[in-house]
XYZ file of C-alpha atoms in Angstrom:
763
model
C 3.849 -4.841 -24.795
C 3.961 -4.354 -28.466
C 6.616 -1.961 -29.437
C 6.859 -1.132 -32.016
C -27.590 -0.234 -40.762
C -28.433 -3.233 -41.895
C -27.787 -3.706 -38.318
C -27.804 -6.688 -36.082
C -31.326 -5.602 -35.287
C -32.742 -6.024 -38.730
C -34.303 -8.818 -36.737
C -36.563 -6.368 -34.941
C -38.851 -6.582 -37.938
C -39.087 -10.320 -37.764
C -37.673 -13.432 -36.222
C -37.033 -15.264 -39.451
C -33.285 -15.039 -38.920
C -33.543 -17.766 -36.330
C -36.801 -19.404 -37.245
C -38.851 -20.890 -34.467
C -35.842 -20.876 -32.193
C -37.552 -21.166 -28.883
C -40.048 -23.798 -29.991
C -37.268 -26.164 -31.038
C -35.666 -26.263 -27.635
C -36.696 -28.629 -24.943
C -34.074 -27.378 -22.524
C -34.958 -25.893 -19.190
C -35.561 -22.211 -18.696
C -34.479 -20.222 -15.681
C -35.789 -16.974 -14.292
C -33.146 -14.694 -12.858
C -32.827 -15.029 -9.097
C -30.383 -13.334 -6.758
C -27.587 -15.926 -6.497
C -24.996 -16.625 -3.883
C -21.491 -16.365 -5.289
C -20.998 -19.652 -7.072
C -17.274 -19.801 -6.528
C -17.431 -20.226 -2.792
C -14.493 -17.831 -2.412
C -14.830 -14.492 -0.619
C -14.769 -11.430 -2.880
C -11.780 -9.842 -1.210
C -8.511 -11.590 -2.114
C -6.779 -13.387 0.688
C -8.085 -16.941 0.976
C -7.362 -19.826 -1.308
C -10.082 -21.019 -3.617
C -11.527 -24.479 -3.363
C -10.378 -27.285 -5.645
C -13.554 -27.535 -7.714
C -11.940 -25.739 -10.662
C -9.900 -28.887 -11.186
C -12.930 -30.873 -12.250
C -13.459 -28.800 -15.379
C -12.310 -30.852 -18.341
C -13.304 -28.638 -21.247
C -12.989 -24.917 -21.776
C -15.552 -24.780 -24.527
C -18.177 -23.739 -22.030
C -20.971 -25.888 -23.418
C -23.544 -26.104 -20.675
C -26.926 -27.649 -20.145
C -30.202 -25.800 -19.998
C -30.735 -25.313 -16.290
C -27.113 -24.511 -15.472
C -26.891 -22.169 -18.452
C -30.042 -20.340 -17.543
C -28.932 -19.963 -13.959
C -25.543 -18.524 -14.975
C -27.117 -15.847 -17.162
C -29.766 -15.183 -14.517
C -27.124 -14.815 -11.834
C -25.293 -12.258 -13.971
C -28.477 -10.287 -14.576
C -29.247 -10.274 -10.864
C -25.855 -8.657 -10.303
C -26.340 -6.147 -13.089
C -30.027 -5.219 -12.728
C -31.127 -6.225 -9.229
C -34.473 -4.388 -9.541
C -35.438 -5.890 -12.911
C -33.871 -9.327 -13.176
C -37.047 -11.159 -12.145
C -38.758 -9.934 -15.335
C -36.429 -11.991 -17.545
C -36.398 -15.718 -18.251
C -33.379 -17.342 -19.917
C -33.452 -20.484 -22.040
C -30.665 -22.421 -23.725
C -31.132 -23.401 -27.369
C -28.875 -25.206 -29.856
C -26.398 -23.438 -32.066
C -27.493 -23.013 -35.644
C -25.137 -24.823 -38.023
C -22.407 -24.346 -35.439
C -23.070 -20.619 -35.027
C -24.070 -18.969 -31.772
C -27.564 -17.450 -31.809
C -29.833 -15.405 -29.585
C -33.434 -14.281 -29.663
C -35.342 -11.952 -27.312
C -39.137 -11.840 -27.268
C -41.913 -10.984 -24.842
C -44.378 -8.478 -23.521
C -43.711 -5.713 -21.024
C -42.277 -7.107 -17.797
C -42.092 -10.661 -19.158
C -39.125 -11.212 -21.448
C -37.799 -14.491 -22.813
C -34.117 -14.539 -23.767
C -32.937 -17.571 -25.729
C -29.335 -18.223 -26.637
C -26.808 -20.934 -27.259
C -24.770 -20.249 -24.080
C -25.306 -18.130 -20.983
C -22.900 -15.519 -22.353
C -24.762 -15.399 -25.660
C -28.030 -15.012 -23.774
C -26.527 -11.991 -22.030
C -25.387 -10.675 -25.409
C -28.940 -10.896 -26.674
C -30.347 -9.219 -23.594
C -27.800 -6.418 -23.914
C -28.838 -5.921 -27.532
C -32.406 -5.574 -26.285
C -31.281 -3.096 -23.629
C -29.432 -0.958 -26.135
C -32.005 -0.809 -28.908
C -35.323 -1.233 -27.105
C -34.844 -0.059 -23.516
C -32.127 2.488 -24.342
C -29.787 1.317 -21.624
C -26.199 0.189 -21.745
C -23.350 -1.464 -19.859
C -19.691 -0.879 -20.573
C -16.326 -1.080 -18.922
C -16.353 2.744 -18.875
C -19.669 4.044 -17.586
C -23.192 2.709 -17.929
C -26.796 3.799 -18.183
C -29.244 1.615 -16.247
C -32.038 3.981 -15.156
C -34.824 1.777 -16.497
C -38.584 2.069 -15.998
C -40.039 -0.185 -13.324
C -41.410 -2.475 -16.026
C -39.067 -3.510 -18.819
C -40.545 -2.541 -22.203
C -41.975 -5.107 -24.608
C -40.258 -6.320 -27.759
C -41.999 -5.787 -31.076
C -41.415 -8.974 -32.994
C -38.019 -10.229 -31.861
C -34.482 -9.059 -31.261
C -32.438 -11.810 -32.867
C -29.039 -12.443 -34.405
C -26.581 -15.121 -35.437
C -22.839 -14.717 -34.919
C -21.018 -14.432 -38.221
C -17.734 -15.768 -36.769
C -16.975 -18.605 -34.375
C -14.157 -16.981 -32.387
C -14.768 -13.800 -30.432
C -11.553 -13.333 -28.490
C -10.858 -10.652 -25.868
C -7.873 -9.134 -24.057
C -4.236 -8.541 -24.853
C -1.261 -10.313 -23.278
C -0.398 -6.974 -21.678
C -3.872 -6.430 -20.224
C -3.028 -7.616 -16.712
C -0.236 -5.059 -16.539
C -1.678 -1.973 -18.161
C -5.348 -2.301 -17.208
C -5.018 -3.354 -13.600
C -2.507 -5.857 -12.210
C -4.006 -5.565 -8.745
C -7.703 -5.711 -9.527
C -9.787 -7.749 -7.107
C -12.583 -10.211 -7.781
C -15.261 -7.520 -7.835
C -13.462 -5.812 -10.731
C -12.900 -9.068 -12.592
C -16.493 -10.158 -12.080
C -17.686 -6.927 -13.622
C -15.212 -7.205 -16.500
C -16.380 -10.727 -17.304
C -20.024 -9.650 -17.238
C -19.276 -6.766 -19.612
C -17.403 -9.020 -22.042
C -20.296 -11.490 -22.027
C -22.786 -8.684 -22.654
C -20.709 -7.686 -25.676
C -20.661 -11.153 -27.194
C -17.166 -12.472 -26.477
C -16.680 -16.201 -26.025
C -12.908 -16.498 -25.491
C -11.050 -14.509 -22.816
C -7.309 -14.535 -22.179
C -6.428 -15.320 -18.552
C -2.837 -14.637 -17.481
C -3.649 -14.133 -13.812
C -2.380 -17.089 -11.773
C 0.247 -18.268 -14.267
C 2.911 -17.378 -11.691
C 1.720 -20.202 -9.437
C 1.953 -22.671 -12.326
C 5.572 -21.730 -13.007
C 6.409 -21.864 -9.316
C 5.169 -25.412 -8.870
C 6.595 -26.529 -12.194
C 10.167 -25.475 -11.559
C 10.209 -26.617 -7.956
C 9.788 -30.056 -9.533
C 12.730 -29.357 -11.854
C 15.539 -28.440 -9.495
C 14.699 -25.061 -7.968
C 13.822 -24.006 -4.457
C 10.633 -22.145 -3.685
C 12.576 -18.949 -2.931
C 14.575 -19.177 -6.164
C 11.463 -19.362 -8.313
C 9.736 -16.567 -6.417
C 12.805 -14.356 -6.898
C 12.637 -15.054 -10.647
C 8.959 -14.146 -10.951
C 8.311 -10.390 -11.449
C 5.753 -8.344 -9.584
C 2.202 -8.655 -10.964
C 2.395 -5.398 -12.945
C 5.335 -6.725 -14.974
C 4.331 -10.374 -15.260
C 2.836 -10.180 -18.782
C 6.275 -9.496 -20.267
C 7.804 -12.337 -18.267
C 5.156 -14.657 -19.676
C 6.120 -13.411 -23.159
C 9.789 -14.255 -22.400
C 10.879 -10.609 -22.481
C 12.147 -10.189 -18.913
C 12.031 -11.528 -15.351
C 12.388 -10.624 -11.673
C 11.663 -6.861 -11.805
C 9.157 -5.857 -9.144
C 9.718 -9.074 -7.213
C 10.208 -11.180 -5.322
C 6.641 -12.367 -4.965
C 5.565 -13.835 -1.653
C 3.857 -17.180 -1.112
C 0.830 -15.372 0.280
C 0.565 -13.202 -2.831
C 0.803 -16.256 -5.100
C -1.884 -18.027 -3.098
C -4.218 -15.051 -3.365
C -3.597 -14.712 -7.103
C -4.255 -18.422 -7.511
C -7.591 -18.038 -5.735
C -8.482 -15.101 -7.974
C -7.560 -17.005 -11.131
C -9.678 -19.940 -10.025
C -12.664 -17.655 -9.607
C -12.052 -16.069 -13.001
C -11.788 -19.357 -14.881
C -14.725 -20.848 -13.013
C -16.979 -17.892 -13.820
C -15.963 -17.914 -17.483
C -16.882 -21.582 -17.770
C -20.197 -21.022 -16.023
C -21.060 -18.453 -18.679
C -19.942 -20.671 -21.547
C -16.823 -18.615 -22.244
C -13.512 -20.331 -22.970
C -10.714 -19.289 -20.607
C -7.673 -18.994 -22.893
C -4.691 -20.054 -20.791
C -0.978 -19.508 -21.483
C 0.724 -22.547 -22.971
C 4.376 -23.509 -22.518
C 6.972 -22.431 -25.082
C 10.241 -23.091 -23.220
C 10.980 -20.235 -20.798
C 13.215 -21.385 -17.934
C 14.808 -19.741 -14.874
C 18.561 -19.029 -14.779
C 21.025 -21.890 -14.498
C 18.636 -24.536 -15.820
C 21.319 -26.623 -17.548
C 23.382 -27.020 -14.376
C 20.371 -28.263 -12.440
C 19.128 -30.520 -15.240
C 21.989 -32.531 -16.677
C 21.979 -32.769 -20.452
C 19.496 -29.948 -21.005
C 20.098 -27.479 -23.842
C 19.079 -23.843 -23.594
C 19.465 -20.913 -25.993
C 20.388 -17.491 -24.548
C 17.886 -14.867 -25.671
C 19.934 -11.711 -25.258
C 17.987 -8.720 -24.021
C 14.685 -6.959 -24.647
C 14.551 -3.186 -24.241
C 17.363 -3.294 -21.700
C 16.080 -6.320 -19.771
C 17.961 -9.649 -19.867
C 15.616 -12.199 -21.399
C 15.129 -15.627 -19.789
C 16.802 -18.559 -21.498
C 14.837 -20.726 -23.905
C 14.755 -24.479 -23.470
C 15.238 -26.316 -26.765
C 11.756 -27.741 -27.467
C 13.166 -30.736 -29.364
C 14.668 -32.213 -26.209
C 13.356 -34.686 -23.662
C 13.895 -32.045 -20.982
C 11.404 -29.752 -22.705
C 8.852 -32.545 -22.935
C 9.215 -33.251 -19.222
C 8.913 -29.615 -18.176
C 5.921 -29.082 -20.479
C 4.266 -32.188 -19.093
C 4.696 -30.857 -15.544
C 3.506 -27.401 -16.578
C 0.269 -28.596 -18.172
C -0.429 -31.012 -15.319
C -0.003 -28.312 -12.677
C -2.024 -25.836 -14.711
C -4.851 -28.339 -15.043
C -4.787 -29.118 -11.335
C -5.067 -25.437 -10.480
C -7.388 -24.093 -13.177
C -8.808 -26.988 -15.144
C -8.293 -27.689 -18.827
C -9.211 -25.426 -21.700
C -9.861 -25.816 -25.398
C -7.522 -22.920 -26.331
C -3.965 -22.032 -25.292
C -2.013 -18.872 -26.129
C 1.603 -19.560 -27.137
C 3.922 -17.060 -28.805
C 7.165 -18.673 -29.827
C 10.212 -16.342 -29.796
C 8.155 -13.210 -29.204
C 9.488 -9.762 -30.192
C 13.056 -10.495 -31.109
C 13.525 -13.908 -29.547
C 16.303 -15.866 -31.225
C 16.190 -19.566 -32.142
C 19.983 -19.844 -32.199
C 20.879 -23.250 -33.688
C 17.334 -24.581 -33.227
C 15.274 -24.867 -36.445
C 12.113 -22.837 -35.881
C 9.876 -25.357 -37.634
C 11.191 -28.239 -35.540
C 10.754 -26.175 -32.386
C 7.157 -25.340 -33.306
C 6.404 -28.997 -33.989
C 7.776 -29.955 -30.564
C 5.829 -27.208 -28.782
C 2.699 -28.400 -30.537
C 3.438 -32.019 -29.625
C 3.683 -31.101 -25.936
C 0.392 -29.207 -26.125
C -1.332 -32.093 -27.897
C -0.015 -34.602 -25.355
C -1.781 -32.638 -22.643
C -4.783 -31.352 -24.611
C -5.242 -33.298 -27.863
C -8.010 -31.168 -29.362
C -6.974 -27.746 -28.133
C -6.540 -24.754 -30.436
C -3.149 -23.041 -30.427
C -3.764 -19.270 -30.386
C -0.809 -17.212 -31.582
C -0.377 -13.474 -31.944
C -0.134 -11.867 -35.360
C 2.273 -9.028 -34.655
C 5.386 -7.693 -36.402
C 6.879 -10.836 -38.027
C 4.845 -13.216 -35.847
C 3.892 -15.873 -36.543
C 6.910 -16.905 -38.568
C 6.029 -18.872 -41.644
C 8.262 -21.740 -40.461
C 5.910 -22.167 -37.505
C 2.781 -22.281 -39.649
C 4.358 -24.711 -42.119
C 5.294 -27.117 -39.322
C 2.047 -27.390 -37.352
C -1.533 -28.478 -37.887
C -2.984 -25.192 -39.139
C -6.533 -26.410 -38.651
C -5.883 -26.310 -34.893
C -4.270 -22.883 -34.861
C -5.853 -19.430 -34.627
C -3.806 -16.340 -35.477
C -4.936 -13.303 -33.487
C -4.175 -10.571 -35.996
C -3.071 -7.461 -34.123
C -2.332 -5.197 -37.085
C -5.017 -5.257 -39.799
C -6.103 -1.724 -38.843
C -2.507 -0.581 -38.344
C -0.548 -1.008 -41.559
C -1.906 -0.332 -45.064
C 0.352 -3.051 -46.496
C -1.677 -5.785 -44.781
C -4.011 -6.909 -47.567
C -4.045 -10.715 -47.880
C -3.934 -12.777 -44.710
C -4.684 -16.016 -46.561
C -1.466 -15.544 -48.537
C 0.522 -14.292 -45.532
C -0.421 -17.243 -43.340
C -1.089 -19.990 -45.844
C -4.795 -20.246 -45.126
C -4.375 -20.542 -41.349
C -7.604 -19.534 -39.571
C -7.311 -16.061 -38.101
C -9.254 -13.504 -36.099
C -9.557 -9.915 -37.325
C -8.118 -7.910 -34.472
C -7.439 -4.420 -33.224
C -4.977 -2.834 -30.816
C -6.396 0.674 -30.552
C -4.646 1.408 -27.259
C -0.993 1.018 -26.329
C 0.237 1.190 -22.758
C -3.023 2.493 -21.326
C -2.854 5.932 -22.942
C -5.999 7.899 -22.208
C -6.360 9.230 -25.752
C -9.754 8.827 -27.440
C -10.111 7.261 -30.858
C -9.880 4.230 -33.129
C -9.733 3.411 -36.843
C -13.387 2.453 -37.049
C -13.583 2.997 -40.810
C -11.023 0.238 -41.309
C -12.931 -2.078 -38.997
C -16.186 -1.955 -40.897
C -14.677 -2.031 -44.384
C -11.904 -4.604 -43.928
C -13.797 -7.001 -41.676
C -16.759 -7.328 -44.027
C -14.656 -7.531 -47.172
C -12.167 -10.032 -45.798
C -14.791 -12.222 -44.149
C -16.972 -12.544 -47.229
C -14.313 -12.942 -49.913
C -13.893 -16.300 -51.621
C -11.580 -18.633 -49.720
C -11.517 -16.434 -46.612
C -9.767 -17.863 -43.557
C -11.223 -15.184 -41.282
C -12.883 -17.023 -38.397
C -13.184 -14.470 -35.632
C -12.592 -11.097 -34.077
C -9.914 -10.289 -31.507
C -10.344 -7.331 -29.163
C -6.789 -6.624 -28.020
C -6.152 -3.076 -26.759
C -3.026 -3.210 -24.605
C -5.139 -1.706 -21.847
C -8.873 -2.229 -21.690
C -11.458 -0.105 -19.877
C -11.213 2.838 -22.286
C -12.936 4.016 -25.473
C -16.342 2.458 -24.673
C -17.672 3.312 -28.132
C -14.828 1.306 -29.648
C -15.656 -1.675 -27.426
C -19.311 -1.642 -28.467
C -18.692 -1.031 -32.156
C -15.952 -3.635 -32.567
C -17.969 -6.298 -30.750
C -20.975 -5.507 -32.968
C -18.991 -6.586 -36.039
C -19.446 -10.227 -35.082
C -23.240 -9.904 -34.737
C -24.084 -7.670 -37.705
C -25.534 -9.016 -40.927
C -23.826 -7.305 -43.832
C -21.541 -4.306 -43.518
C -22.073 -2.114 -40.474
C -23.109 1.466 -41.303
C -20.865 3.790 -39.286
C -22.951 6.935 -39.616
C -26.069 5.103 -38.518
C -24.199 3.357 -35.687
C -22.901 6.624 -34.232
C -26.380 8.156 -34.514
C -27.828 5.310 -32.435
C -24.988 5.174 -29.926
C -25.831 8.271 -27.819
C -29.443 7.073 -27.525
C -28.189 3.785 -26.087
C -25.522 5.505 -24.037
C -27.656 8.243 -22.420
C -31.197 6.868 -22.571
C -33.069 8.882 -25.209
C -32.645 10.772 -28.449
C -31.105 14.204 -27.998
C -29.970 16.469 -30.852
C -26.956 17.772 -28.950
C -25.781 14.283 -27.992
C -26.182 13.198 -31.588
C -24.213 16.218 -32.787
C -21.435 15.548 -30.266
C -21.025 11.948 -31.350
C -21.121 12.879 -35.015
C -18.177 15.182 -34.316
C -16.379 12.331 -32.575
C -17.194 9.972 -35.459
C -15.562 12.350 -37.917
C -12.512 13.141 -35.761
C -11.198 10.777 -33.084
C -13.103 7.769 -34.462
C -12.720 8.803 -38.086
C -9.029 8.020 -38.505
C -7.739 5.246 -40.774
C -4.647 3.094 -41.123
C -3.524 5.160 -44.121
C -0.993 6.954 -41.886
C 0.350 3.716 -40.434
C -1.157 4.006 -36.950
C -3.951 2.230 -35.109
C -3.901 4.316 -31.916
C -4.615 7.943 -31.173
C -1.736 10.295 -30.408
C -0.911 10.719 -26.734
C -0.684 14.175 -25.182
C 2.549 16.090 -24.614
C 1.863 17.043 -21.003
C 2.956 13.487 -20.141
C 6.148 13.608 -22.217
C 9.690 14.034 -20.978
C 10.196 17.752 -21.516
C 11.787 18.975 -24.708
C 10.764 21.923 -26.856
C 10.718 19.685 -29.925
C 9.015 16.667 -28.350
C 6.126 15.307 -30.449
C 5.014 12.275 -28.453
C 5.175 11.013 -24.893
C 5.797 7.327 -25.608
C 8.577 6.445 -28.041
C 6.265 4.398 -30.269
C 3.265 6.749 -30.345
C 2.039 8.840 -33.305
C 4.086 11.981 -33.817
C 1.133 14.235 -34.501
C -2.575 14.477 -33.796
C -4.445 12.334 -36.315
C -7.452 14.644 -36.665
C -8.205 18.357 -36.504
C -8.178 19.582 -32.891
C -10.481 22.523 -33.614
C -13.065 20.203 -35.145
C -12.841 17.886 -32.109
C -13.421 20.823 -29.735
C -16.962 21.175 -31.092
C -17.965 17.973 -29.286
C -17.576 19.524 -25.820
C -20.209 22.303 -25.971
C -22.566 19.843 -27.666
C -22.169 17.345 -24.820
C -22.645 20.103 -22.261
C -25.912 21.052 -23.987
C -27.401 17.562 -23.604
C -30.758 17.665 -21.810
C -30.335 17.660 -18.008
C -32.526 14.546 -17.708
C -29.888 12.565 -19.668
C -26.882 13.649 -17.623
C -27.390 11.445 -14.588
C -25.644 8.286 -15.777
C -22.049 7.296 -15.221
C -21.887 6.875 -19.007
C -22.559 10.566 -19.572
C -20.141 11.624 -16.854
C -17.396 9.381 -18.229
C -17.852 10.702 -21.774
C -17.907 14.305 -20.612
C -14.697 13.707 -18.654
C -13.054 12.026 -21.626
C -13.979 14.716 -24.135
C -13.011 17.567 -21.787
C -9.744 15.789 -20.970
C -8.982 15.300 -24.655
C -9.695 18.936 -25.460
C -7.218 20.024 -22.788
C -4.691 17.383 -23.840
C -4.797 18.604 -27.430
C -3.790 22.094 -26.275
C -0.318 20.698 -25.556
C 0.294 20.108 -29.247
C -0.909 23.589 -30.135
C 0.947 25.459 -27.399
C 4.387 23.826 -27.351
C 5.489 25.130 -30.795
C 4.665 28.655 -29.628
C 6.753 28.151 -26.485
C 9.639 26.924 -28.622
C 9.359 29.926 -30.924
C 9.501 32.314 -27.971
C 12.546 30.536 -26.541
C 14.354 30.425 -29.872
C 13.685 34.158 -30.293
C 15.074 34.857 -26.814
C 11.796 36.531 -25.823
C 11.768 35.975 -22.057
C 8.496 37.828 -21.459
C 6.584 35.811 -24.016
C 8.306 32.608 -22.923
C 7.272 33.246 -19.324
C 3.671 34.009 -20.352
C 3.329 30.915 -22.526
C 4.916 28.536 -20.035
C 2.578 29.880 -17.357
C -0.310 29.089 -19.722
C 1.105 25.599 -20.178
C 1.163 24.983 -16.434
C -2.318 26.494 -16.083
C -3.612 24.009 -18.654
C -1.983 21.211 -16.672
C -3.761 22.445 -13.542
C -7.065 22.347 -15.407
C -6.279 18.885 -16.750
C -5.590 17.639 -13.217
C -8.883 19.160 -12.056
C -10.737 17.490 -14.939
C -9.475 13.959 -14.397
C -9.752 14.230 -10.610
C -13.539 14.040 -11.040
C -13.319 10.455 -12.361
C -12.467 7.398 -10.295
C -11.031 5.747 -13.403
C -8.477 8.533 -13.800
C -6.858 8.448 -10.353
C -3.296 7.394 -9.602
C -4.377 7.126 -5.974
C -6.830 4.356 -6.841
C -4.118 2.467 -8.763
C -1.804 2.701 -5.752
C -4.501 1.699 -3.254
C -5.320 -1.392 -5.300
C -1.673 -2.459 -5.290
C -1.145 -1.887 -1.592
C -4.283 -3.856 -0.728
C -2.535 -7.056 -1.867
C 0.430 -6.705 0.492
C 0.622 -8.723 3.675
C 3.328 -6.610 5.335
C 4.402 -2.987 5.160
C 7.477 -3.945 3.141
C 5.412 -5.944 0.675
C 2.871 -3.153 0.308
C 5.700 -0.748 -0.540
C 7.167 -3.216 -3.041
C 3.842 -3.755 -4.782
C 3.210 -0.010 -4.932
C 6.570 0.513 -6.629
C 5.822 -2.323 -9.046
C 2.553 -0.661 -10.028
C 3.768 2.953 -10.223
C 7.032 2.180 -12.014
C 5.093 0.580 -14.876
C 3.378 3.914 -15.533
C 6.545 6.017 -15.288
C 10.088 4.680 -15.715
C 8.785 1.168 -16.535
C 12.014 -0.437 -15.337
C 15.650 0.346 -14.458
C 17.636 3.036 -16.269
C 18.807 0.676 -18.999
C 15.191 -0.025 -19.914
C 13.780 3.442 -19.319
C 16.455 5.254 -21.319
C 18.286 2.724 -23.481
C 15.169 0.653 -24.102
C 12.993 3.774 -24.503
C 10.322 2.370 -22.184
C 9.915 5.475 -20.027
C 6.388 6.852 -20.297
C 5.324 3.970 -22.528
C 2.290 3.708 -20.246
C 1.775 7.450 -19.805
C -1.792 8.445 -19.022
C -3.599 11.615 -18.060
C -4.548 10.725 -14.511
C -4.896 12.873 -11.429
C -1.669 12.426 -9.507
C 0.424 11.853 -12.603
C -0.536 15.131 -14.295
C -0.307 17.222 -11.137
C 2.570 15.189 -9.750
C 5.345 13.811 -11.940
C 4.326 15.480 -15.183
C 4.013 18.952 -13.664
C 7.264 18.485 -11.745
C 9.120 17.648 -14.950
C 7.793 20.566 -16.992
C 8.206 23.094 -14.185
C 11.793 21.924 -13.657
C 12.461 22.218 -17.375
C 10.900 25.646 -17.843
C 12.751 26.995 -14.796
C 16.070 25.890 -16.270
C 15.252 27.260 -19.727
C 14.294 30.641 -18.278
C 17.504 30.707 -16.249
C 19.455 29.926 -19.404
C 17.727 32.745 -21.277
C 18.460 35.158 -18.471
C 22.147 34.172 -18.287
C 22.454 33.854 -22.079
C 23.833 30.345 -21.789
C 22.907 26.871 -22.889
C 20.491 25.083 -20.557
C 22.046 22.538 -18.230
C 21.145 18.890 -18.917
C 18.622 17.319 -16.561
C 18.849 13.676 -15.525
C 15.215 12.829 -16.129
C 15.500 9.208 -15.055
C 16.930 10.213 -11.678
C 14.094 12.693 -11.123
C 11.445 10.176 -12.235
C 12.872 7.316 -10.202
C 12.938 9.446 -7.047
C 9.323 10.461 -7.575
C 8.283 6.909 -8.357
C 9.769 5.676 -5.089
C 8.649 8.555 -2.880
C 5.860 10.984 -3.686
C 2.940 12.685 -1.933
C -0.167 10.659 -1.188
C -2.914 11.053 -3.777
C -6.666 10.598 -3.258
C -8.230 7.258 -4.210
C -11.672 8.857 -4.484
C -12.813 11.384 -7.091
C -13.563 15.011 -6.289
C -15.262 17.870 -8.072
C -18.197 18.245 -10.446
C -17.331 17.271 -14.022
C -20.113 19.406 -15.500
C -18.742 22.516 -13.804
C -15.160 21.645 -14.731
C -16.094 20.840 -18.335
C -17.805 24.218 -18.614
C -14.596 25.826 -17.429
C -12.681 23.896 -20.105
C -15.169 24.921 -22.804
C -14.884 28.562 -21.786
C -11.101 28.450 -22.105
C -11.282 26.890 -25.565
C -13.027 29.930 -27.038
């Protein structure tokens, strides 16, 4: 958690950008065929994966012609089972080290050439978007294609303008879906490949590495498993922020997560994508010095109310031994990679008497001993990376993943800040999994182009790092396009093309809707010091003066709500023939949800005014309106599978082997969205509602319960002419988190009908 067109298709007019790309390649081509699952592991978690992941020696993903073609073909057979046989894939060399793709061919006979299987999929997706008017995303898709895929006029071709195209935040496994199965991960990997990413962070399965490592360094199996948190909270354990909460984890659960991680890393390599694995920075279980004579550890205090694990002094022989075990075990389980993510002393970690530079040098030495040529990826966030770290290590083998260029206006010169260390231009448009729409797209297109092309630039990549993925599909597509666009991307033109790609054809109402969204939710900038959209107040702990649900969220809406409302009737007026896709339904849900959510910021000040004036009649009328809006919000999000608490719970329970374990995993998953942790963290650490989201089950469950309880007490206080009694919100939330009604795991209702109801209430 972090608290705190010159388009790519200028190539349609000609293939000169890549020259005679296909003619220069003698590598084998492959036509897409329906493949068996290459991992050999059943899709449902539960059985251990085979050992073949251990044979992988390089995470760079370079693959030969036939294997590459087959990997891309296999993906296309999954994605477009009725059309995949019309596409042939061919691997070609990179151009001066840069990834390239080129799509040519007549109707029903397409040739897709690219430097890796993932890049081939990127090229095909570009063809889909701009020629066939189809689209894949992690939030809805449009794949209703004609029986024969349309021809390409000239060629669809591009060259990546940066080497590194990194995806996923450290917190992703927690906030996006800690209990996702292989089917979900397979889809996520396909989508990331289609969008051009070549480096993907993989935290899943790290628990098994730590378990085996510390069993070899003085701990019993049970002791390590008691130290490891539940899957929903593991990202913060891996960042040395906390431990144990949500545990203990069972051996069976670790085995199943290991099998899943092996499938993930294997699939990434097949596609030519680097699995970015967590490196070792010194986190140890309690009591390490007693079990390892002569070891030196540094207490790390606490993080948001959680005791932090101790830090093993990296300068010592004990650190070298533990790191050696860690990297050996990791390699045995998941193979080697060419990139490792290591954040030294993350978010308030203290070095104590240990010089930071010396510690960084020792951490690097341990990494190099195991993986001599690997890149050390490190997060650019708050004061990270410390300059002492950068001054001590080989900067040429480090990549800073900049998480704040679109956040703070003061960030202007990364070459000066980081001494010329290579970095990736990043974005964190989402914190905690909030459902709010929006991103600072103006900053993306202006800063990325200017910083990349300036003299002496150290910008070498992009880094897609929302704390929770699977939201804001326009942001996913636009940000990924930065790396494949020649020149500066034209935002107005991009948003005009987007609804054609998203829904299948040009439509004036769709274009008008997305122009509204471009100017409002996606028209914000870092000038106000925020990179995320404001969350709604329906999900906040009740208070008449509350202005945000999560403690670190924007305090006000970052665009005009009335202007945003205009997008909903425009979307509802889209031609019926274009409404059949999951892409349209997702967007309609999201816009309707946001319109309702924004009412909370307009209505609450009026409720406060009525209360302050002692006007019980008006107070009662307005609070009834508030609860009515919450009912409509629940009805809106209930139509979408991606907005269901019941689905989140079902996914968690599916991983349990016993009734007790299923209950434990459910609490792990639900607590993350509500109280986050124990009282000290929820209240003292201000983590409650950090991961608030407008989901069916949360809105109609906990959120409604809180506001109804609050309004009832305020009305009683008005009637008795007394001060309202304090409410122990943590106690109420914790009870609900542990025991609540069952919520559906399947959507219900018609979003078009519900959205019309929302639109009618807006007028």
